[in-house]
Amino acid sequence: MSADARWLAGLEDRARGLLPAPVLEYVLQGAGDSVSTAEAVAAWQRVRLLPHVLRDVTQLDLGVTVLGSRVELPWGVAPTTLQRAVHPDGELAMARATAEAGGLMVVSSNAGTTFEQIAQTGVTWWLQAYLPADRTLAEPMLARAVDAGAGAVVLTVDTPVVGTKHHVGERVWDVVDPALLRVNFDEGHDQQPGADKATDLGPHDLDWLAERTGLPVVVKGVLRPDDARRCVQAGARAVWVSNHGGRQLDRAVATVDALGAVVDEVGEDAEVYVDGGLRTGLDVVTAAASGADAVFLGRSPLLALAEGQEGVARLHRLLREQWAEALRLTGCRSVADTRGLTAAPAPNSL
Ligand SMILES: Cc1cc2nc3c(=O)[nH]c(=O)nc-3n(C[C@H](O)[C@H](O)[C@H](O)COP(=O)(O)O)c2cc1C
């Protein structure tokens, strides 16, 4: 194994040495019995590819255009809470390394760094939002994101309640400094009546968000084609196939198994993204081949962040090399070229 491949494979082990136990547990954990989390990585490895040959793969187009913005990588950083507990520089280090790579970062509304500071790094960024029971309470936070230049708003819809997670010893919430998160909300926001997560989200909320922000709306946490169609009918510009890294409904389907039907249903009318268990350049090719317009990575960049900005920069660099190699080996030059590369799943894997 090359030094680079060893570094990539060792992300979790090194983070184990760097992070306090409750923070590491928070990053890695899944909901319930962690069935969905545990199967996510292997699910991509089940897919088999039918590569092209006799094609010129000298020049590659490694980037993509998402919602009208050109980015130099087909993966974005998924929104993750507690980046400042993983590294003191938190979202800033994540944003700087991602900006340097020409990538896209989706910033959690729970972020511990102000949107203005993140925007100043020059990164292309979108806001991820949960909506509260009283929607108007979200307005100041949404306005701050718009003022700071968010390019889209991603509404996470798989979290009417936070999925229960088992833990050993102290919970991260018992040890983490509350100043490390939710700095883009008004002071006292969480104590107000109606600040809990909405349990009555509906298609009309997409309209409301688009109208309040003037931004394209992406819906994150969709697994079914019928829901994807409802999102697009309600004005969503993109649908993000996700089971929240297995942190919400345990036993939710692996995203690779949900992606194809969503692409078939809405792929002509909206962009389709996917996340969950994607770890390598070959996984990115597999997702693109299965119809994803872009993919997102949650735990990988978060574990790399334990090693600071340089860790995230190295992750982007290594994945870029793997992605380029995988493209050439499949006889493809771009995301668009990869469509239809998928063959049947591996024998005995069903
Ligand atoms: C520690 C952690 C915190 C997360 N926080 C958020 C969040 O604030 N908002 C959100 O929409 N998703 C959140 N997610 C889910 C990710 O955006 C993403 O869907 C998931 O991590 C993808 O799977 P992967 O970790 O296997 O790449 C979080 C995931 C992790 C691991």
Short mmCIF file of C-alpha atoms and ligand atoms in Angstrom, two decimals:
data_model
loop_
_atom_site.label_atom_id
_atom_site.label_comp_id
_atom_site.label_asym_id
_atom_site.label_seq_id
_atom_site.Cartn_x
_atom_site.Cartn_y
_atom_site.Cartn_z
CA MET A 1 0.00 0.00 0.00
CA SER A 2 1.36 3.45 -0.88
CA ALA A 3 1.97 6.03 1.85
CA ASP A 4 -1.01 8.01 0.56
CA ALA A 5 -3.36 5.02 0.61
CA ARG A 6 -2.14 4.18 4.12
CA TRP A 7 -2.80 7.75 5.23
CA LEU A 8 -6.33 7.60 3.85
CA ALA A 9 -7.04 4.21 5.39
CA GLY A 10 -5.62 5.45 8.72
CA LEU A 11 -7.91 8.51 9.10
CA GLU A 12 -10.03 6.90 11.80
CA ASP A 13 -7.11 5.40 13.74
CA ARG A 14 -5.25 8.70 13.85
CA ALA A 15 -8.41 10.57 14.89
CA ARG A 16 -8.76 8.04 17.72
CA GLY A 17 -5.42 9.27 19.06
CA LEU A 18 -6.26 12.95 18.58
CA LEU A 19 -9.88 13.38 19.70
CA PRO A 20 -11.44 13.12 23.15
CA ALA A 21 -13.44 9.86 23.35
CA PRO A 22 -16.93 11.50 23.41
CA VAL A 23 -16.09 13.59 20.32
CA LEU A 24 -14.78 10.58 18.40
CA GLU A 25 -17.86 8.61 19.37
CA TYR A 26 -20.09 11.46 18.18
CA VAL A 27 -18.39 11.50 14.78
CA LEU A 28 -18.52 7.74 14.20
CA GLN A 29 -21.80 6.73 15.78
CA GLY A 30 -24.96 5.63 14.02
CA ALA A 31 -28.50 5.53 15.36
CA GLY A 32 -29.95 2.46 17.09
CA ASP A 33 -27.94 -0.66 16.36
CA SER A 34 -25.92 1.19 13.67
CA VAL A 35 -27.12 -1.21 10.96
CA SER A 36 -27.29 1.50 8.27
CA THR A 37 -24.00 3.08 9.33
CA ALA A 38 -22.22 -0.27 9.38
CA GLU A 39 -23.29 -1.31 5.88
CA ALA A 40 -22.79 2.02 4.09
CA VAL A 41 -19.18 1.61 2.94
CA ALA A 42 -19.55 -2.01 1.80
CA ALA A 43 -22.72 -1.10 -0.11
CA TRP A 44 -20.69 0.91 -2.66
CA GLN A 45 -18.15 -1.90 -2.91
CA ARG A 46 -20.92 -4.29 -4.04
CA VAL A 47 -21.41 -2.45 -7.32
CA ARG A 48 -19.50 -3.74 -10.35
CA LEU A 49 -18.43 -1.60 -13.29
CA LEU A 50 -18.24 -2.23 -17.03
CA PRO A 51 -15.33 -0.03 -18.17
CA HIS A 52 -14.85 1.36 -21.66
CA VAL A 53 -11.56 0.87 -23.53
CA LEU A 54 -9.97 2.43 -26.62
CA ARG A 55 -10.93 5.93 -25.52
CA ASP A 56 -8.68 8.96 -25.18
CA VAL A 57 -8.40 9.70 -21.46
CA THR A 58 -5.49 12.13 -21.69
CA GLN A 59 -7.47 15.22 -20.71
CA LEU A 60 -9.93 14.89 -17.84
CA ASP A 61 -12.64 17.19 -16.58
CA LEU A 62 -12.53 16.46 -12.85
CA GLY A 63 -15.03 19.10 -11.76
CA VAL A 64 -18.77 19.60 -12.07
CA THR A 65 -21.30 22.40 -12.29
CA VAL A 66 -23.82 22.30 -9.47
CA LEU A 67 -26.77 24.69 -9.44
CA GLY A 68 -24.93 26.83 -11.92
CA SER A 69 -21.64 27.04 -9.97
CA ARG A 70 -18.53 25.42 -11.33
CA VAL A 71 -16.53 23.50 -8.69
CA GLU A 72 -13.29 21.66 -9.32
CA LEU A 73 -14.24 18.48 -7.46
CA PRO A 74 -17.38 16.34 -7.83
CA TRP A 75 -17.61 15.90 -4.06
CA GLY A 76 -18.60 18.50 -1.54
CA VAL A 77 -18.13 18.57 2.21
CA ALA A 78 -21.45 17.51 3.79
CA PRO A 79 -22.76 19.57 6.70
CA THR A 80 -21.49 18.30 10.04
CA THR A 81 -22.03 19.72 13.51
CA LEU A 82 -19.21 20.19 16.05
CA GLN A 83 -16.33 20.86 13.66
CA ARG A 84 -14.83 23.13 16.31
CA ALA A 85 -14.84 20.24 18.80
CA VAL A 86 -12.87 18.20 16.27
CA HIS A 87 -10.31 20.97 15.74
CA PRO A 88 -10.13 24.47 17.27
CA ASP A 89 -10.09 26.00 13.75
CA GLY A 90 -13.24 24.01 12.91
CA GLU A 91 -15.23 25.28 9.95
CA LEU A 92 -12.51 27.78 9.08
CA ALA A 93 -9.91 25.07 8.50
CA MET A 94 -12.47 23.00 6.58
CA ALA A 95 -13.39 26.02 4.44
CA ARG A 96 -9.79 27.09 3.75
CA ALA A 97 -8.72 23.62 2.62
CA THR A 98 -11.86 23.20 0.53
CA ALA A 99 -11.47 26.65 -1.06
CA GLU A 100 -7.87 25.80 -1.95
CA ALA A 101 -9.09 22.64 -3.71
CA GLY A 102 -11.80 24.61 -5.55
CA GLY A 103 -14.48 22.56 -3.79
CA LEU A 104 -17.91 23.10 -2.26
CA MET A 105 -18.73 23.14 1.44
CA VAL A 106 -22.18 22.84 2.95
CA VAL A 107 -22.23 24.62 6.29
CA SER A 108 -24.41 23.24 9.06
CA SER A 109 -26.78 25.71 10.67
CA ASN A 110 -25.28 24.35 13.92
CA ALA A 111 -21.84 25.71 12.89
CA GLY A 112 -19.56 27.18 15.52
CA THR A 113 -18.08 29.76 13.12
CA THR A 114 -19.94 32.73 11.69
CA PHE A 115 -21.09 32.59 8.09
CA GLU A 116 -19.14 35.81 7.40
CA GLN A 117 -15.86 34.24 8.54
CA ILE A 118 -16.48 31.12 6.47
CA ALA A 119 -17.34 33.22 3.41
CA GLN A 120 -14.15 35.25 3.82
CA THR A 121 -12.10 32.14 3.01
CA GLY A 122 -13.46 32.40 -0.54
CA VAL A 123 -15.00 28.92 -0.43
CA THR A 124 -18.10 28.16 -2.49
CA TRP A 125 -20.64 27.36 0.22
CA TRP A 126 -24.26 26.47 0.78
CA LEU A 127 -26.25 26.69 4.00
CA GLN A 128 -27.81 23.56 5.52
CA ALA A 129 -30.88 24.29 7.62
CA TYR A 130 -33.22 22.48 9.94
CA LEU A 131 -36.49 24.34 10.35
CA PRO A 132 -37.98 24.99 13.80
CA ALA A 133 -41.63 24.48 14.77
CA ASP A 134 -42.05 28.25 14.59
CA ARG A 135 -40.56 28.95 11.15
CA THR A 136 -40.17 32.66 11.80
CA LEU A 137 -37.48 31.90 14.41
CA ALA A 138 -35.21 30.71 11.57
CA GLU A 139 -35.45 33.97 9.67
CA PRO A 140 -32.53 35.87 11.25
CA MET A 141 -30.17 32.90 10.70
CA LEU A 142 -31.35 32.54 7.09
CA ALA A 143 -30.86 36.26 6.49
CA ARG A 144 -27.29 36.05 7.84
CA ALA A 145 -26.50 33.22 5.43
CA VAL A 146 -27.94 35.13 2.48
CA ASP A 147 -26.02 38.28 3.44
CA ALA A 148 -22.80 36.28 3.70
CA GLY A 149 -23.25 34.85 0.20
CA ALA A 150 -24.60 31.30 0.58
CA GLY A 151 -25.21 29.88 -2.89
CA ALA A 152 -28.11 27.58 -1.97
CA VAL A 153 -30.09 26.42 1.03
CA VAL A 154 -30.17 22.72 1.84
CA LEU A 155 -33.18 21.70 3.89
CA THR A 156 -32.57 18.53 5.90
CA VAL A 157 -35.85 16.64 6.03
CA ASP A 158 -34.96 13.35 7.72
CA THR A 159 -34.80 14.77 11.24
CA PRO A 160 -38.29 15.36 12.71
CA VAL A 161 -36.66 14.04 15.89
CA VAL A 162 -33.01 13.23 16.50
CA GLY A 163 -32.48 9.47 16.18
CA THR A 164 -31.47 7.85 19.48
CA LYS A 165 -27.82 6.86 19.70
CA HIS A 166 -26.34 4.55 22.29
CA HIS A 167 -23.20 5.77 23.95
CA VAL A 168 -20.52 4.53 26.23
CA GLY A 169 -19.49 6.88 29.04
CA GLU A 170 -19.97 10.63 28.69
CA ARG A 171 -22.10 12.04 25.89
CA VAL A 172 -20.47 14.70 23.79
CA TRP A 173 -23.24 17.15 24.77
CA ASP A 174 -22.24 16.80 28.42
CA VAL A 175 -18.64 17.83 27.76
CA VAL A 176 -18.67 20.17 24.78
CA ASP A 177 -18.46 23.94 25.25
CA PRO A 178 -21.82 25.32 23.99
CA ALA A 179 -19.91 28.25 22.50
CA LEU A 180 -18.60 25.84 19.84
CA LEU A 181 -21.92 25.64 18.03
CA ARG A 182 -24.96 27.52 16.77
CA VAL A 183 -23.23 30.89 16.70
CA ASN A 184 -25.34 32.06 13.75
CA PHE A 185 -28.56 32.09 15.76
CA ASP A 186 -29.82 34.97 17.87
CA GLU A 187 -28.87 34.69 21.52
CA GLY A 188 -31.52 32.80 23.48
CA HIS A 189 -32.97 31.28 20.28
CA ASP A 190 -33.01 27.73 21.61
CA GLN A 191 -34.96 28.67 24.76
CA GLN A 192 -37.82 30.28 22.85
CA PRO A 193 -41.14 28.45 22.46
CA GLY A 194 -41.27 26.93 18.97
CA ALA A 195 -37.48 26.52 18.63
CA ASP A 196 -37.64 22.70 18.57
CA LYS A 197 -37.24 20.97 15.22
CA ALA A 198 -40.43 21.05 13.15
CA THR A 199 -42.39 17.79 13.08
CA ASP A 200 -44.78 19.11 10.43
CA LEU A 201 -42.47 19.85 7.50
CA GLY A 202 -44.22 19.73 4.14
CA PRO A 203 -43.68 20.68 0.51
CA HIS A 204 -44.92 24.24 1.31
CA ASP A 205 -41.75 24.73 3.39
CA LEU A 206 -39.65 24.54 0.23
CA ASP A 207 -41.63 27.42 -1.19
CA TRP A 208 -41.30 29.34 2.04
CA LEU A 209 -37.52 28.84 2.10
CA ALA A 210 -37.09 29.84 -1.54
CA GLU A 211 -39.20 32.92 -0.99
CA ARG A 212 -37.42 33.97 2.24
CA THR A 213 -33.90 33.44 0.90
CA GLY A 214 -34.16 33.89 -2.86
CA LEU A 215 -31.81 30.88 -3.10
CA PRO A 216 -32.16 27.54 -4.87
CA VAL A 217 -33.50 24.91 -2.47
CA VAL A 218 -31.94 21.47 -2.13
CA VAL A 219 -33.74 18.77 -0.14
CA LYS A 220 -31.42 16.49 1.86
CA GLY A 221 -32.51 13.13 3.22
CA VAL A 222 -34.69 11.78 0.41
CA LEU A 223 -34.66 8.02 -0.24
CA ARG A 224 -37.86 7.39 -2.20
CA PRO A 225 -38.69 8.35 -5.79
CA ASP A 226 -42.23 9.45 -4.85
CA ASP A 227 -40.84 11.87 -2.26
CA ALA A 228 -38.23 13.09 -4.75
CA ARG A 229 -41.05 13.88 -7.18
CA ARG A 230 -42.96 15.80 -4.48
CA CYS A 231 -39.81 17.83 -3.75
CA VAL A 232 -39.33 18.72 -7.40
CA GLN A 233 -43.02 19.56 -7.82
CA ALA A 234 -42.65 21.89 -4.84
CA GLY A 235 -39.77 23.68 -6.53
CA ALA A 236 -36.62 21.89 -5.27
CA ARG A 237 -33.72 22.40 -7.65
CA ALA A 238 -31.88 19.34 -6.33
CA VAL A 239 -32.62 16.22 -4.32
CA TRP A 240 -29.94 14.80 -2.01
CA VAL A 241 -30.23 11.06 -1.46
CA SER A 242 -29.09 10.48 2.11
CA ASN A 243 -29.84 8.47 5.22
CA HIS A 244 -27.91 11.00 7.32
CA GLY A 245 -24.92 8.67 7.55
CA GLY A 246 -27.16 6.15 9.35
CA ARG A 247 -27.67 8.60 12.22
CA GLN A 248 -31.44 8.96 11.93
CA LEU A 249 -33.60 5.95 10.98
CA ASP A 250 -31.56 2.83 11.61
CA ARG A 251 -32.28 0.19 8.95
CA ALA A 252 -32.88 2.91 6.36
CA VAL A 253 -31.84 1.58 2.96
CA ALA A 254 -28.22 2.05 1.81
CA THR A 255 -28.11 5.14 -0.39
CA VAL A 256 -26.57 3.26 -3.32
CA ASP A 257 -29.73 1.14 -3.37
CA ALA A 258 -32.02 4.19 -3.34
CA LEU A 259 -30.15 6.36 -5.84
CA GLY A 260 -31.11 4.73 -9.14
CA ALA A 261 -34.87 4.98 -8.64
CA VAL A 262 -34.60 8.64 -7.59
CA VAL A 263 -32.48 9.43 -10.66
CA ASP A 264 -34.98 7.63 -12.90
CA GLU A 265 -37.85 9.62 -11.36
CA VAL A 266 -36.45 13.17 -11.25
CA GLY A 267 -33.01 13.13 -12.91
CA GLU A 268 -34.32 14.98 -15.98
CA ASP A 269 -35.87 17.76 -13.91
CA ALA A 270 -33.46 18.33 -11.03
CA GLU A 271 -29.93 17.61 -9.92
CA VAL A 272 -29.47 14.50 -7.77
CA TYR A 273 -26.75 14.16 -5.15
CA VAL A 274 -25.87 11.30 -2.82
CA ASP A 275 -23.92 10.76 0.39
CA GLY A 276 -23.29 7.97 2.89
CA GLY A 277 -20.27 5.69 3.10
CA LEU A 278 -18.37 7.27 0.22
CA ARG A 279 -14.67 7.03 1.06
CA THR A 280 -12.58 6.66 -2.12
CA GLY A 281 -12.23 7.98 -5.66
CA LEU A 282 -13.63 4.70 -6.90
CA ASP A 283 -16.72 5.24 -4.75
CA VAL A 284 -17.13 8.63 -6.44
CA VAL A 285 -16.98 7.01 -9.89
CA THR A 286 -19.50 4.40 -8.74
CA ALA A 287 -21.92 7.08 -7.51
CA ALA A 288 -21.53 9.12 -10.70
CA ALA A 289 -22.03 5.98 -12.78
CA SER A 290 -25.23 5.35 -10.82
CA GLY A 291 -26.53 8.78 -11.85
CA ALA A 292 -25.38 11.20 -9.12
CA ASP A 293 -24.53 14.69 -10.36
CA ALA A 294 -22.33 15.24 -7.30
CA VAL A 295 -21.59 13.44 -4.03
CA PHE A 296 -21.01 14.56 -0.46
CA LEU A 297 -18.64 13.33 2.22
CA GLY A 298 -19.44 13.59 5.94
CA ARG A 299 -17.16 11.60 8.22
CA SER A 300 -14.06 11.54 5.98
CA PRO A 301 -13.42 15.31 5.98
CA LEU A 302 -14.44 15.50 9.63
CA LEU A 303 -11.87 12.85 10.60
CA ALA A 304 -9.28 14.59 8.39
CA LEU A 305 -10.08 17.85 10.20
CA ALA A 306 -8.70 16.29 13.38
CA GLU A 307 -5.36 16.89 11.61
CA GLY A 308 -6.30 20.50 10.86
CA GLN A 309 -6.47 22.35 7.56
CA GLU A 310 -3.57 20.30 6.19
CA GLY A 311 -5.47 17.08 6.92
CA VAL A 312 -8.49 18.22 4.92
CA ALA A 313 -6.24 19.52 2.12
CA ARG A 314 -4.49 16.16 1.94
CA LEU A 315 -7.82 14.33 1.83
CA HIS A 316 -9.01 16.43 -1.13
CA ARG A 317 -5.66 15.94 -2.89
CA LEU A 318 -5.59 12.16 -2.47
CA LEU A 319 -9.22 11.68 -3.44
CA ARG A 320 -8.61 13.82 -6.52
CA GLU A 321 -5.76 11.52 -7.55
CA GLN A 322 -7.91 8.45 -6.95
CA TRP A 323 -10.83 9.97 -8.85
CA ALA A 324 -8.59 10.78 -11.83
CA GLU A 325 -7.13 7.26 -11.84
CA ALA A 326 -10.58 5.66 -11.58
CA LEU A 327 -11.89 7.81 -14.44
CA ARG A 328 -9.02 6.79 -16.71
CA LEU A 329 -9.41 3.11 -15.81
CA THR A 330 -13.09 3.24 -16.72
CA GLY A 331 -12.34 4.96 -20.03
CA CYS A 332 -14.14 8.13 -18.93
CA ARG A 333 -13.15 11.76 -18.90
CA SER A 334 -15.86 13.33 -16.78
CA VAL A 335 -18.85 12.70 -14.51
CA ALA A 336 -21.13 12.77 -17.55
CA ASP A 337 -19.07 10.04 -19.26
CA THR A 338 -19.55 7.62 -16.36
CA ARG A 339 -23.30 7.17 -16.82
CA GLY A 340 -24.19 3.57 -17.55
CA LEU A 341 -20.91 2.09 -16.35
CA THR A 342 -22.64 0.04 -13.70
CA ALA A 343 -23.11 -3.67 -14.18
CA ALA A 344 -24.98 -6.04 -11.91
CA PRO A 345 -24.03 -6.16 -8.21
CA ALA A 346 -21.27 -8.55 -7.27
CA PRO A 347 -22.35 -12.21 -7.18
CA ASN A 348 -23.53 -13.46 -3.78
CA SER A 349 -23.89 -9.94 -2.44
CA LEU A 350 -27.67 -9.74 -2.30
C1 LIG B 1 -20.68 14.06 13.21
C2 LIG B 1 -21.74 14.32 12.18
C3 LIG B 1 -22.54 15.46 12.28
C4 LIG B 1 -23.53 15.70 11.33
N1 LIG B 1 -24.25 16.87 11.40
C5 LIG B 1 -25.16 17.14 10.43
C6 LIG B 1 -25.84 18.39 10.40
O1 LIG B 1 -25.61 19.27 11.23
N2 LIG B 1 -26.78 18.58 9.44
C7 LIG B 1 -27.06 17.63 8.47
O2 LIG B 1 -27.92 17.85 7.60
N3 LIG B 1 -26.39 16.47 8.45
C8 LIG B 1 -25.44 16.20 9.39
N4 LIG B 1 -24.75 15.03 9.34
C9 LIG B 1 -24.97 14.08 8.21
C10 LIG B 1 -24.02 14.38 7.05
O3 LIG B 1 -24.32 15.61 6.44
C11 LIG B 1 -24.05 13.29 5.97
O4 LIG B 1 -25.38 13.09 5.57
C12 LIG B 1 -23.44 11.95 6.39
O5 LIG B 1 -22.39 12.15 7.31
C13 LIG B 1 -22.91 11.21 5.16
O6 LIG B 1 -22.39 9.96 5.48
P1 LIG B 1 -20.81 9.67 5.69
O7 LIG B 1 -20.46 10.24 7.05
O8 LIG B 1 -20.73 8.20 5.67
O9 LIG B 1 -20.04 10.34 4.58
C14 LIG B 1 -23.75 14.77 10.29
C15 LIG B 1 -22.95 13.63 10.19
C16 LIG B 1 -21.95 13.41 11.12
C17 LIG B 1 -21.07 12.19 10.95
#
